[in-house]
Amino acid sequence: MAEKNPGDLEMARDFLRRASAQLDLDPALISELTPHLLGLTKRVAHGVVRPAAPLAAFLVGYAAAQAGSGQAGALSTPDAIAQALVAIAGIDDVVEEADGQA
């Protein structure tokens, strides 16, 4: 197993800050959801199959965008954050079902 580089998390945070700025996203929102999304992608990668992990994260973002009705800045509303967390929990249920079938 490869050793984890202690600087990886800081490099990831820096990347997310720059990507958020490029996409005109609220960095506080990204920071708040990052641990939840990392946990989700880990559970999907290990409980279902690795290629499904980034796609599950996309689905959560898509669900949050729909909750915001596509309005500019709507993804930073408490309702959209709550919707993203609900979507994460829903995908966790699907992971458990898939893991139980394996």
GROMACS .gro file of C-alpha atoms in nm:
model
  102
    1MET     CA    1   0.000   0.000   0.000
    2ALA     CA    2   0.135   0.342  -0.089
    3GLU     CA    3   0.221   0.578   0.193
    4LYS     CA    4   0.004   0.889   0.214
    5ASN     CA    5   0.177   1.220   0.159
    6PRO     CA    6   0.093   1.457   0.448
    7GLY     CA    7   0.084   1.746   0.202
    8ASP     CA    8  -0.187   1.584  -0.010
    9LEU     CA    9  -0.476   1.724   0.194
   10GLU     CA   10  -0.335   2.077   0.182
   11MET     CA   11  -0.276   2.044  -0.194
   12ALA     CA   12  -0.637   1.926  -0.232
   13ARG     CA   13  -0.765   2.221  -0.025
   14ASP     CA   14  -0.562   2.463  -0.235
   15PHE     CA   15  -0.693   2.307  -0.555
   16LEU     CA   16  -1.052   2.330  -0.428
   17ARG     CA   17  -1.004   2.698  -0.336
   18ARG     CA   18  -0.874   2.777  -0.685
   19ALA     CA   19  -1.137   2.564  -0.860
   20SER     CA   20  -1.413   2.725  -0.650
   21ALA     CA   21  -1.292   3.071  -0.747
   22GLN     CA   22  -1.276   2.971  -1.114
   23LEU     CA   23  -1.633   2.837  -1.099
   24ASP     CA   24  -1.755   3.135  -0.891
   25LEU     CA   25  -1.860   2.908  -0.603
   26ASP     CA   26  -1.875   3.003  -0.237
   27PRO     CA   27  -1.551   2.873  -0.078
   28ALA     CA   28  -1.723   2.842   0.261
   29LEU     CA   29  -1.981   2.607   0.110
   30ILE     CA   30  -1.709   2.396  -0.051
   31SER     CA   31  -1.517   2.384   0.276
   32GLU     CA   32  -1.830   2.281   0.468
   33LEU     CA   33  -1.924   2.001   0.227
   34THR     CA   34  -1.572   1.868   0.155
   35PRO     CA   35  -1.550   1.625   0.450
   36HIS     CA   36  -1.896   1.490   0.372
   37LEU     CA   37  -1.815   1.443   0.003
   38LEU     CA   38  -1.481   1.279   0.082
   39GLY     CA   39  -1.657   1.038   0.315
   40LEU     CA   40  -1.919   0.966   0.051
   41THR     CA   41  -1.667   0.899  -0.224
   42LYS     CA   42  -1.468   0.672   0.008
   43ARG     CA   43  -1.778   0.469   0.095
   44VAL     CA   44  -1.882   0.442  -0.270
   45ALA     CA   45  -1.530   0.350  -0.386
   46HIS     CA   46  -1.494   0.076  -0.128
   47GLY     CA   47  -1.857  -0.033  -0.094
   48VAL     CA   48  -1.961  -0.033  -0.460
   49VAL     CA   49  -1.685   0.026  -0.715
   50ARG     CA   50  -1.418   0.295  -0.743
   51PRO     CA   51  -1.530   0.451  -1.076
   52ALA     CA   52  -1.873   0.523  -0.923
   53ALA     CA   53  -1.725   0.753  -0.655
   54PRO     CA   54  -1.677   1.073  -0.858
   55LEU     CA   55  -2.005   1.012  -1.034
   56ALA     CA   56  -2.184   0.990  -0.697
   57ALA     CA   57  -2.028   1.324  -0.599
   58PHE     CA   58  -2.154   1.472  -0.927
   59LEU     CA   59  -2.505   1.344  -0.852
   60VAL     CA   60  -2.498   1.513  -0.511
   61GLY     CA   61  -2.396   1.841  -0.677
   62TYR     CA   62  -2.665   1.802  -0.938
   63ALA     CA   63  -2.927   1.741  -0.668
   64ALA     CA   64  -2.812   2.052  -0.479
   65ALA     CA   65  -2.827   2.257  -0.800
   66GLN     CA   66  -3.183   2.142  -0.863
   67ALA     CA   67  -3.273   2.237  -0.505
   68GLY     CA   68  -3.141   2.584  -0.582
   69SER     CA   69  -3.356   2.602  -0.898
   70GLY     CA   70  -3.054   2.704  -1.103
   71GLN     CA   71  -3.046   3.055  -0.953
   72ALA     CA   72  -2.707   3.221  -0.925
   73GLY     CA   73  -2.575   3.180  -0.571
   74ALA     CA   74  -2.854   2.942  -0.478
   75LEU     CA   75  -2.609   2.663  -0.401
   76SER     CA   76  -2.487   2.856  -0.098
   77THR     CA   77  -2.829   2.870   0.065
   78PRO     CA   78  -2.892   2.661   0.376
   79ASP     CA   79  -3.162   2.470   0.186
   80ALA     CA   80  -2.918   2.369  -0.088
   81ILE     CA   81  -2.659   2.260   0.168
   82ALA     CA   82  -2.926   2.057   0.344
   83GLN     CA   83  -3.030   1.905   0.010
   84ALA     CA   84  -2.670   1.806  -0.063
   85LEU     CA   85  -2.642   1.638   0.279
   86VAL     CA   86  -2.975   1.458   0.222
   87ALA     CA   87  -2.846   1.341  -0.116
   88ILE     CA   88  -2.527   1.213   0.049
   89ALA     CA   89  -2.734   1.020   0.303
   90GLY     CA   90  -2.950   0.878   0.024
   91ILE     CA   91  -2.647   0.758  -0.166
   92ASP     CA   92  -2.515   0.602   0.156
   93ASP     CA   93  -2.833   0.392   0.161
   94VAL     CA   94  -2.764   0.278  -0.196
   95VAL     CA   95  -2.405   0.191  -0.100
   96GLU     CA   96  -2.528  -0.023   0.188
   97GLU     CA   97  -2.769  -0.204  -0.042
   98ALA     CA   98  -2.493  -0.266  -0.299
   99ASP     CA   99  -2.252  -0.381  -0.030
  100GLY     CA  100  -2.513  -0.624   0.102
  101GLN     CA  101  -2.559  -0.775  -0.246
  102ALA     CA  102  -2.186  -0.831  -0.302
   0.00000   0.00000   0.00000
